Short mmCIF file of C-alpha atoms and ligand atoms in Angstrom, two decimals:
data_model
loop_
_atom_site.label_atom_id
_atom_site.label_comp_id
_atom_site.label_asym_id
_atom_site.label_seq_id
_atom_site.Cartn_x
_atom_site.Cartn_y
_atom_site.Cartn_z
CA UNK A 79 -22.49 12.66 -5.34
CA UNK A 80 -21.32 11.97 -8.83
CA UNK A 81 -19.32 9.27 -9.04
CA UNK A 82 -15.71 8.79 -9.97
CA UNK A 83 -15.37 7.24 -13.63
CA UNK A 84 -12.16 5.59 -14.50
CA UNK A 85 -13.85 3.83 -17.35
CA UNK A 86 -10.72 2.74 -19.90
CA UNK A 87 -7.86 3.08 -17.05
CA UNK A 88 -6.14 0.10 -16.12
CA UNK A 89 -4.78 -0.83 -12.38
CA UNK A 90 -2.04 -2.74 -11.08
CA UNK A 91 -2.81 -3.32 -7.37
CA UNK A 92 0.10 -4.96 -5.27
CA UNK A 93 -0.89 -6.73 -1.93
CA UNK A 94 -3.88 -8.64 -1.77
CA UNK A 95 -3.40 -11.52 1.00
CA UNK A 96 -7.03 -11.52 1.98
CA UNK A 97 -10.34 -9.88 1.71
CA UNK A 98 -9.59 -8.09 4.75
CA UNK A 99 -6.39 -6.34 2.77
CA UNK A 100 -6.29 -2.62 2.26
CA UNK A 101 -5.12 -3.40 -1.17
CA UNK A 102 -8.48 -5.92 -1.97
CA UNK A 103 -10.87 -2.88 -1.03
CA UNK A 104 -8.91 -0.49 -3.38
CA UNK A 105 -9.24 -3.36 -6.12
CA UNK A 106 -12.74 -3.12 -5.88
CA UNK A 107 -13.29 0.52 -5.53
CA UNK A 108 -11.37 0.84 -8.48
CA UNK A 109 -13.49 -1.75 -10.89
CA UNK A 110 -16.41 -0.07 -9.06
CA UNK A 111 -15.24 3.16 -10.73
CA UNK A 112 -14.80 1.10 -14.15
CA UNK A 113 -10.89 0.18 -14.06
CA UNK A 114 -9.63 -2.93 -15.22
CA UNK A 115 -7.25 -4.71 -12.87
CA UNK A 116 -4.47 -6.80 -12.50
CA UNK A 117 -3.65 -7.87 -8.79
CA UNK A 118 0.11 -8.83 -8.02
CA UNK A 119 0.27 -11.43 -5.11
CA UNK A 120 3.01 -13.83 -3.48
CA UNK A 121 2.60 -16.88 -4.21
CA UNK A 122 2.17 -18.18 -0.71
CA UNK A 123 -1.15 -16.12 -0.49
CA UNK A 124 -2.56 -17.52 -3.91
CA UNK A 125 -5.29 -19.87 -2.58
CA UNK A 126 -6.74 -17.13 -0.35
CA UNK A 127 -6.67 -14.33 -3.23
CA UNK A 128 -7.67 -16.45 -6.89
CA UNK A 129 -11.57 -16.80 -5.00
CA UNK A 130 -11.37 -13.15 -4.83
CA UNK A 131 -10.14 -12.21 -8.64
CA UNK A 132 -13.56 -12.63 -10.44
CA UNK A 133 -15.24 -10.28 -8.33
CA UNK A 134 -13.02 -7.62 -9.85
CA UNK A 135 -12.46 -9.28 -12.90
CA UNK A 136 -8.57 -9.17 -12.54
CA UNK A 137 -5.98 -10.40 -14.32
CA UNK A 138 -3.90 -12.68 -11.95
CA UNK A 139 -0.20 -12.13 -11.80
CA UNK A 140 2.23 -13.86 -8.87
CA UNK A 141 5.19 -11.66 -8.21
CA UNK A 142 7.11 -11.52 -5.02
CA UNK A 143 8.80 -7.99 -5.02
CA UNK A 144 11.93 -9.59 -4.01
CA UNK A 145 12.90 -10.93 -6.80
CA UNK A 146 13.79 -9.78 -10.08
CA UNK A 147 12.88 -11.85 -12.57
CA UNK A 148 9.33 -11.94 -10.95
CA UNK A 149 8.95 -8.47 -11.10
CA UNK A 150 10.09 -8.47 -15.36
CA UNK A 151 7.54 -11.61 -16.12
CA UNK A 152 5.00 -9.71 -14.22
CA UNK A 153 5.36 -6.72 -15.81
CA UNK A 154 5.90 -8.22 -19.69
CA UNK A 155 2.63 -10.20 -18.61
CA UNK A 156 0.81 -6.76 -17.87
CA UNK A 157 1.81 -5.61 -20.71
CA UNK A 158 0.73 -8.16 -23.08
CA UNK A 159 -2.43 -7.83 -21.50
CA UNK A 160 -3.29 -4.83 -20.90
CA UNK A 161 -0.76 -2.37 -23.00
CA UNK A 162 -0.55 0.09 -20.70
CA UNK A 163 -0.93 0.92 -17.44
CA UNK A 164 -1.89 3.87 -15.57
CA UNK A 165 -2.29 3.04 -11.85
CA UNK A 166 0.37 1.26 -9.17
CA UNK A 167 -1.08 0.84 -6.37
CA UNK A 168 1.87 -0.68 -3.63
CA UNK A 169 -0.16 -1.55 -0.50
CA UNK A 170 2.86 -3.89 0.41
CA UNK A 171 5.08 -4.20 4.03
CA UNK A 172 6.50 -7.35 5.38
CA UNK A 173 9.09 -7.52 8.82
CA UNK A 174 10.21 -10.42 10.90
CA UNK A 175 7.56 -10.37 13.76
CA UNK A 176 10.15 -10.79 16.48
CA UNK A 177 11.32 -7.23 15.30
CA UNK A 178 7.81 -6.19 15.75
CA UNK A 179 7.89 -6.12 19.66
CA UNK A 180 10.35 -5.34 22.37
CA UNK A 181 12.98 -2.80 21.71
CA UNK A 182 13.84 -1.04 18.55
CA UNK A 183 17.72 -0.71 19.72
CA UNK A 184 17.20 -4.75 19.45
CA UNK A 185 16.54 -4.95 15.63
CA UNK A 186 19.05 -7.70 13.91
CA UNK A 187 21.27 -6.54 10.61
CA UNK A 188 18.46 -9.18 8.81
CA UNK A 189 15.30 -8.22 10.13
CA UNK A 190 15.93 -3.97 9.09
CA UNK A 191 17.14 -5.24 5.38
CA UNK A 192 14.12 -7.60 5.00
CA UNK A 193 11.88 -4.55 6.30
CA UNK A 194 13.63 -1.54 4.09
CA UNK A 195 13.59 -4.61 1.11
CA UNK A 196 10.13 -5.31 1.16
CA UNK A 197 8.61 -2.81 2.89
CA UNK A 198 10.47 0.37 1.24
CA UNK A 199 12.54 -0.69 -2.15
CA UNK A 200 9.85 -2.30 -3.61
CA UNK A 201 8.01 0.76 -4.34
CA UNK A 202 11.50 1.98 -6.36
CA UNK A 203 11.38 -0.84 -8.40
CA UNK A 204 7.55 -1.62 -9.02
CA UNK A 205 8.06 2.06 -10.08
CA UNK A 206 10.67 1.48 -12.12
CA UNK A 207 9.33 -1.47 -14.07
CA UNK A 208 5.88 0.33 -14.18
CA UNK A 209 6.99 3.75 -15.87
CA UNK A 210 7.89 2.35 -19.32
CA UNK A 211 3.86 1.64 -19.47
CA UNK A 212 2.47 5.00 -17.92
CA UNK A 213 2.66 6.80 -21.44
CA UNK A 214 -0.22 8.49 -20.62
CA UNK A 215 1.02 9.50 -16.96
CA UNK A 216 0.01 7.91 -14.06
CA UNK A 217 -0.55 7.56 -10.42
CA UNK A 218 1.52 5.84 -8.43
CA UNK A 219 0.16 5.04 -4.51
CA UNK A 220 1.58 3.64 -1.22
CA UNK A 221 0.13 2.57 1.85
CA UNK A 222 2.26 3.95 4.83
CA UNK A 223 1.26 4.65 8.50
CA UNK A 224 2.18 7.56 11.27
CA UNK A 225 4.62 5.32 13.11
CA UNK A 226 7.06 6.59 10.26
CA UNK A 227 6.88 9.83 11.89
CA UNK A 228 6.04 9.52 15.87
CA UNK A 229 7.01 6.47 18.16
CA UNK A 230 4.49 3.60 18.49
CA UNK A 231 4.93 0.82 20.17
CA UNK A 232 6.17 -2.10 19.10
CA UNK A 233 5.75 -0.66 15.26
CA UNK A 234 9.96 -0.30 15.69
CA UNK A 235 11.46 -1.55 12.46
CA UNK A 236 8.16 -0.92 9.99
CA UNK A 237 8.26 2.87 11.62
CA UNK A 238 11.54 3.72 10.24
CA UNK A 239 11.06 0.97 7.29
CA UNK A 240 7.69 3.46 6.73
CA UNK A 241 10.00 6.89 6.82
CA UNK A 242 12.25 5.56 4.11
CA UNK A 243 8.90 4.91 1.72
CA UNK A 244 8.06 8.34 2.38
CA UNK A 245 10.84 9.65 1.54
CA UNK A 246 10.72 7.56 -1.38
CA UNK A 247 7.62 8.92 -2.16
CA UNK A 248 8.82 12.32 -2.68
CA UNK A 249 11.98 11.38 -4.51
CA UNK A 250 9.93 9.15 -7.05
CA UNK A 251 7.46 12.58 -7.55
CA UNK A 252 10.27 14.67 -8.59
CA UNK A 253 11.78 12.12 -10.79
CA UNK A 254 8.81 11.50 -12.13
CA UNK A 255 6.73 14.57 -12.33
CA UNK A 256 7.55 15.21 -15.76
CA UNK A 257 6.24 12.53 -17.29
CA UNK A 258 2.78 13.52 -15.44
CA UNK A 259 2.98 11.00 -13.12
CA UNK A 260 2.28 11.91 -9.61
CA UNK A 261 3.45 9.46 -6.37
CA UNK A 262 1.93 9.91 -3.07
CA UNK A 263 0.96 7.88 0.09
CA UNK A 264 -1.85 7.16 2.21
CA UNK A 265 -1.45 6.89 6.03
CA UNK A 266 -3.81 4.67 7.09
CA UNK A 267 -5.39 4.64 10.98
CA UNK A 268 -4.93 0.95 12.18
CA UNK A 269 -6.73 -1.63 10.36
CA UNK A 270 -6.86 -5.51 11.31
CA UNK A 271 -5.30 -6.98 8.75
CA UNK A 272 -3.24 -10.25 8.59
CA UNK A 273 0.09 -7.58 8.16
CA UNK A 274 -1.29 -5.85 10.99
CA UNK A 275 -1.80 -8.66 13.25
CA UNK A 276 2.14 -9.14 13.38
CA UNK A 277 2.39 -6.24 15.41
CA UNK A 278 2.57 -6.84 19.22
CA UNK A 279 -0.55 -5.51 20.87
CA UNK A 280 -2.54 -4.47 18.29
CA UNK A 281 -5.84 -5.33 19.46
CA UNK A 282 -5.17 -2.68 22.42
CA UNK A 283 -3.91 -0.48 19.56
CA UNK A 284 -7.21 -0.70 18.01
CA UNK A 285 -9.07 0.37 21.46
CA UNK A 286 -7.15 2.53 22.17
CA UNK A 287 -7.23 4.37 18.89
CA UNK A 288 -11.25 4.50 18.66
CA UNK A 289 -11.68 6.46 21.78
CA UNK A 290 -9.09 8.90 21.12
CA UNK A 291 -9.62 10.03 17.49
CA UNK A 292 -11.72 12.70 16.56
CA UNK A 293 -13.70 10.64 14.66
CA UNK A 294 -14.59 8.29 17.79
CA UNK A 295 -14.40 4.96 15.21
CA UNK A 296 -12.03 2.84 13.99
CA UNK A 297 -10.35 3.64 10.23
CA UNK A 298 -11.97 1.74 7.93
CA UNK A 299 -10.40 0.04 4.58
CA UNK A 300 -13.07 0.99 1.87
CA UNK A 301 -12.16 4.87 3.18
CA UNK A 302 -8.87 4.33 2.45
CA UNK A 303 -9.79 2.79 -0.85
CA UNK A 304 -11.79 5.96 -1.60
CA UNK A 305 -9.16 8.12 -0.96
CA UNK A 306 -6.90 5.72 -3.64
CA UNK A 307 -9.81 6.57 -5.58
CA UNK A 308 -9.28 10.09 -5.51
CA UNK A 309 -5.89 9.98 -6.12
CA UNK A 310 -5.91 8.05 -9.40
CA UNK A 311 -8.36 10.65 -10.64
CA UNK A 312 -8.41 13.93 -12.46
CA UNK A 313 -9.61 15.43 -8.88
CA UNK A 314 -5.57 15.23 -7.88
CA UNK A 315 -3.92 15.91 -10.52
CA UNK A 316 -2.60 18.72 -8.97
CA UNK A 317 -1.47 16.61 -6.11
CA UNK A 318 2.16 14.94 -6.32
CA UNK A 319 4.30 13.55 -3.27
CA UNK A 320 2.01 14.40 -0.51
CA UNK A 321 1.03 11.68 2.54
CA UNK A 322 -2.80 12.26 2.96
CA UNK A 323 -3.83 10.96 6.63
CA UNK A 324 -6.87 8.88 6.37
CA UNK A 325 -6.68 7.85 10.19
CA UNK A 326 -10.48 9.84 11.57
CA UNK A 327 -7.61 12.78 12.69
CA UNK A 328 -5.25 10.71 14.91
CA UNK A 329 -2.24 12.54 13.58
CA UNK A 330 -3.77 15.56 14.55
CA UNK A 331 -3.93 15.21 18.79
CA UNK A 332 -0.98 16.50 20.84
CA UNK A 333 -2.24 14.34 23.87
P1 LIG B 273 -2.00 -7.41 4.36
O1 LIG B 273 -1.29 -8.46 5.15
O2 LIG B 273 -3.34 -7.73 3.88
O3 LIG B 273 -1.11 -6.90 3.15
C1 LIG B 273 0.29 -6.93 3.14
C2 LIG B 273 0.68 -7.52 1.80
O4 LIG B 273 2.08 -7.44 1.59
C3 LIG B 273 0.29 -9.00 1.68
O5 LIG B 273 -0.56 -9.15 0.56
C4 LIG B 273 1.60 -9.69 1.44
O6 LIG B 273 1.49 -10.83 0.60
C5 LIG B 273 2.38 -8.56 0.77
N1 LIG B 273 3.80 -8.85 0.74
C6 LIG B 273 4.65 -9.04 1.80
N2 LIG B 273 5.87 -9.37 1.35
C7 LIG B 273 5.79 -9.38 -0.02
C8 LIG B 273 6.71 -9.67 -1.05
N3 LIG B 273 7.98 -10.01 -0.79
N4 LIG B 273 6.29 -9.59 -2.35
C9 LIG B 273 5.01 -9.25 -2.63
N5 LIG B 273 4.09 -8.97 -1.70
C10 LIG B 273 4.48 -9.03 -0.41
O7 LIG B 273 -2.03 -6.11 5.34
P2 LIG B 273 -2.48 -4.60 5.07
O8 LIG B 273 -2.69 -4.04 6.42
O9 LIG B 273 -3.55 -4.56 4.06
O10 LIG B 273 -1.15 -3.94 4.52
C11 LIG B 273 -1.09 -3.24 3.29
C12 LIG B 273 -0.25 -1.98 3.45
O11 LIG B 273 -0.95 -1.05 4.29
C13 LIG B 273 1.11 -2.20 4.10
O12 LIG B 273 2.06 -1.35 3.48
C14 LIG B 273 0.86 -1.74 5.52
O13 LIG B 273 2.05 -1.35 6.20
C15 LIG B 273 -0.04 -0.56 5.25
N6 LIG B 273 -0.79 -0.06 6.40
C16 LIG B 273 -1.54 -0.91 7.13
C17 LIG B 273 -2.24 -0.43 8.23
C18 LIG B 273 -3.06 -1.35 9.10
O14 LIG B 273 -3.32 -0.99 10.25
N7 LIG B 273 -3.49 -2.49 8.59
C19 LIG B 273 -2.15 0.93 8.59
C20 LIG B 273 -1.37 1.79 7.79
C21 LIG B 273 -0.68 1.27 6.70
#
């Protein structure tokens, strides 16, 4: 298979906690392809993730998507370095984990604007700070999941916290489509990640999940990586505001 070559591109990836992070495989399946990268972090997560950065050869920039005047330093600092940018990749999603079991109808006014903040907004205004650099057009990416669209348990906030970034998704593609940038989302099968671990159950989610799919075997970060791959590249460019499953056909199965 010939490989993907994004020789001369340049990357911001947003998310990387761990090495287990969806966002750290897409950081090094793009510099495997020849990207350069910067990776945004919190703060909080920066003695896990700067052991990490040389493998990729990343530039290392703490932002918290919260806040502001984080997001303007962090954006002035990629552009000093790098000049331009032509990849976002927001693999991002935070809720308070007592709203991540029990009953929806029990979310707190807090916990659903902490989720829609973090988890939703944040891809609006990484956007918004990022455009000004895509001269070249772009390709914008976010990590979403299938309890946006179905019921799962315990998921309850982050499900409808995950319809709103969809929906963003699409909005941001017709905004931005004439520039030649194109926004879309991947919807990941469930993958044990420190996010993912905040969810009630999720072990049994995991079980569950492999003997049901078609695919018979858990979803996988590097394939989700691959398919961020293929949506940075020339292969898509045809491809704008779409949510490509990556989940060995869960969404597929009535029952
Ligand atoms: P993760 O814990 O490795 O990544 C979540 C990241 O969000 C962390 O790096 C964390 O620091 C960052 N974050 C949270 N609040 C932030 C803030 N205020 N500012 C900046 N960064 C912030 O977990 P993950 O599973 O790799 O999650 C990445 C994305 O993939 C999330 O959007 C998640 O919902 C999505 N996703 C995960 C799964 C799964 O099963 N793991 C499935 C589908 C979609």
């Amino acid at each position: 298979m010939k490989p993907i070559d994004l020789k001369g591109k340049t990357a911001f990836v947003f998310g990387v906690a761990d090495e287990h992070s969806i966002a750290w495989a897409i950081a090094k399946a793009l510099h495997a392809a020849g990207c350069r990268i910067a990776i945004g972090h919190q703060d909080r997560t920066a003695e896990m993730v700067k052991p990490l950065l040389p493998q990729v050869n990343a530039l290392d920039i703490v932002c918290d998507v919260t806040d502001d005047v984080q997001l303007d330093t962090a954006f002035e600092t990629l552009k000093k370095e790098f000049g331009k940018l032509d990849f976002l990749i927001h693999s991002i999603a935070f809720a308070k984990r007592e709203d991540l079991q029990g009953q929806f109808v029990d979310t707190s006014r807090r916990g659903y604007q902490i989720a829609q903040e973090v988890s939703s907004y944040s891809l609006v205004a990484l956007a918004k700070h990022a455009v000004p650099l895509m001269t070249q057009g772009g390709s914008i990416i976010a990590m979403t999941y299938y309890g946006s669209e179905k019921v799962i348990p315990n998921y309850n906030v982050m499900g409808v916290a995950k319809a709103a970034l969809e929906a963003c998704i699409r909005y941001l593609a017709a905004d931005l489509g004439p520039k030649q940038i194109r926004v879309n989302g991947i919807s990941a099968g469930p993958i044990k990640t420190m996010a993912a671990s905040a969810v009630k159950d999720f072990d049994k989610m995991l079980g569950f999940f492999r003997q049901k799919v078609p695919l018979r075997r858990n979803t996988e970060a590097a394939e989700v990586a691959d398919t961020a791959v293929f949506l940075c590249s020339e292969l898509s460019r045809g491809i704008t505001g779409q949510v490509i499953y990556v989940d060995e056909g869960y969404n597929i199965l009535g029952m």
